[in-house]
Structure formats: structure tokens, C-alpha cells
């Protein structure tokens, strides 16, 4: 079972991509669990590393920490396969530990592998609805525009064949997707490289969708990815975050637009790095364009206390569980600083 809520009164998680080898990430997740971190969310970023393999590895070497996909996409995996995968992860991890985060992917990567993402809102709704029903161990027949099922159900052979305990989240950035998430999903994985001010608009969209589904905002869990570049040297911390921002400004500008970054800056960085994929030299050239104020606006970067202060801003603007992406050379420093919470 998941760890009981800690006495500190606030949840905190860590977010892992491909910065470190999987074996190091496994050790880091074990350390995070020992320190009392509540959740780990694994990215499926670019074409660097799939999200499911590391999740299974973390489940195999831990006992309590919750493990989420942050996020897999709904285009390359059939909804039945997503449900089957999450059911298998629950068998490995135990009940109440696995969280299924699904996102709408991004261009140009999707387009380059032959995926047409038009109709993203409808496609996401159909995928999530069917995944939820299958995880509830229902027999599903569904005739959607993007998802078709006929007499389909999970066939659990080993262990408890009752409903799975896996909530389904949507990794939503745009406000229409957030409204849709509020209407039907169990939770929203709020994105990173956005500002706390963005969160206020995001919550409005979630609440609008929740009301449409006869729910309230309190019914929607809201973890949020937060870039945390922590170093006792402020310049080092800012530059580590600046590199990531440059990459995303040039390759996934939709995230930056949501936070109000100027289109002129987005265009300038995009021209400097040349889109996806970008090499290290292009990213380094683009870094010089990003001012410190943008780094501070979109990330929790700086000294430990500066990082904690920024994370509190995200929490005060609606994030229920900051899921911290450690960019510094010492991720254990970040875990130690947040092990007792951030409030």
C-alpha cells in the first residue's frame, strides 16, 4: 500500500527523465522513499527513454512510494494496452501505488513518426474513458472516432481479479484540454516550465470542466511537474535550468506560450536551435538568449531556500503535489531539502 500521509501535511514527488542512467535512478528512488518522498513520476520524453520500463524497475526495488507515468501518450498505445500495462504494474507494485498519466504528445515528433494529432481532445477523452472502464474490470464495447472496442476486458490470471486501483490522469497544458480533464479524468498532471500565474488560469479551466461533469475542483488530483535546479552557487543553478528552457522553447513552444513567454523570444530561440532534434551546440548558442527573469519565472532555481520559496508559490496557486525535476549535479541535495515538505 502507499505510504500514509506524512505529519508534514503536504505531498512531494520527484520527476525523472533521462538525465541519469536507469540504475542510478533506481537508487535515487530508493533514497527518496527512505527520506519520505511520496511519489515518483517517470517521463517518456522525446525518443530517449520509454516510461514503462523504469516504472517497473522502481516498483521492483521499493515498497511504498507511488509511481506514475508522467506521461505516456495516447497515440502509440491502444487503450487496451495501456490498461493491461497499468494492471501489470499494479501486480508488481501492489495496490494503490501506480498512477497512469496520459498526454497528447507533441509535434514535430509525432508528425515525424507518422501520427496525425488532429482531434486531440476527442482522442484523449475516448482513450481515458476506455482505460478507466477497463481498469474497473468492466467488459467494454465502445464505438468512438478514435477508439473502438468490442467485448473487451482485462483477463487477470494471477492475484486479485477485482478492480485495479490505478487513477487515470491527463498531462494537460492547453486550457481546452484542462477543461476536458476536469470533466472526466481522475487527475491532471500540470506541466512544468509554466509560471504560478499560469496555474490560476489552469485551475479555472479545470473547475469549469468539473462543473460540467457534476464534480468539484476538489475531485481532481493536481500533481505538478516543477523544474528544480538547486545549487549553492546561484549562477550554476540558473544556467542548468536555462539549458532545459532553451531546449523546450525551441522544440515545444506550446508550453512556453501557455506561460506568457513572448512570441519574439520563442521565435528567436527556435531559429537559434533549429527545432527538433537539436544538438548540444545549437542549445548552447540559444541559451545566451534566455534572460534570468525567464528562468526564475518558469522554474524553481537557485539556492535551497530560493527553490523552496518558488515551490510554495506553485502550491499556493493550486498544485497539490510538486513533482520536482532535479537538474543539479546532486539530486540528493534536493531530496533532502524537500524531505520535510515545503510549506
Short mmCIF file of C-alpha atoms in Angstrom, two decimals, residues 175 178-183 188 199-220 222:
data_model
loop_
_atom_site.label_atom_id
_atom_site.label_comp_id
_atom_site.label_asym_id
_atom_site.label_seq_id
_atom_site.Cartn_x
_atom_site.Cartn_y
_atom_site.Cartn_z
CA UNK A 175 -6.92 25.26 -21.41
CA UNK A 178 -7.65 21.16 -18.99
CA UNK A 179 -11.41 21.71 -19.18
CA UNK A 180 -11.81 18.25 -20.64
CA UNK A 181 -9.61 16.83 -17.89
CA UNK A 182 -11.74 18.44 -15.22
CA UNK A 183 -14.80 16.86 -16.79
CA UNK A 188 -4.37 16.46 -14.00
CA UNK A 199 -1.74 27.78 -12.60
CA UNK A 200 -4.51 30.19 -11.68
CA UNK A 201 -5.89 30.06 -15.23
CA UNK A 202 -5.39 26.29 -15.34
CA UNK A 203 -7.48 25.84 -12.19
CA UNK A 204 -10.25 27.96 -13.68
CA UNK A 205 -10.31 25.65 -16.70
CA UNK A 206 -10.29 22.52 -14.54
CA UNK A 207 -13.11 23.86 -12.41
CA UNK A 208 -15.19 24.72 -15.49
CA UNK A 209 -14.81 21.16 -16.72
CA UNK A 210 -15.51 19.70 -13.30
CA UNK A 211 -18.78 21.61 -13.03
CA UNK A 212 -19.78 20.29 -16.43
CA UNK A 213 -19.29 16.78 -15.07
CA UNK A 214 -21.18 17.49 -11.83
CA UNK A 215 -17.96 17.45 -9.89
CA UNK A 216 -15.89 20.00 -7.99
CA UNK A 217 -12.26 21.02 -8.29
CA UNK A 218 -11.56 19.03 -5.13
CA UNK A 219 -12.39 15.84 -7.03
CA UNK A 220 -9.39 16.34 -9.34
CA UNK A 222 -3.34 18.03 -9.16
#
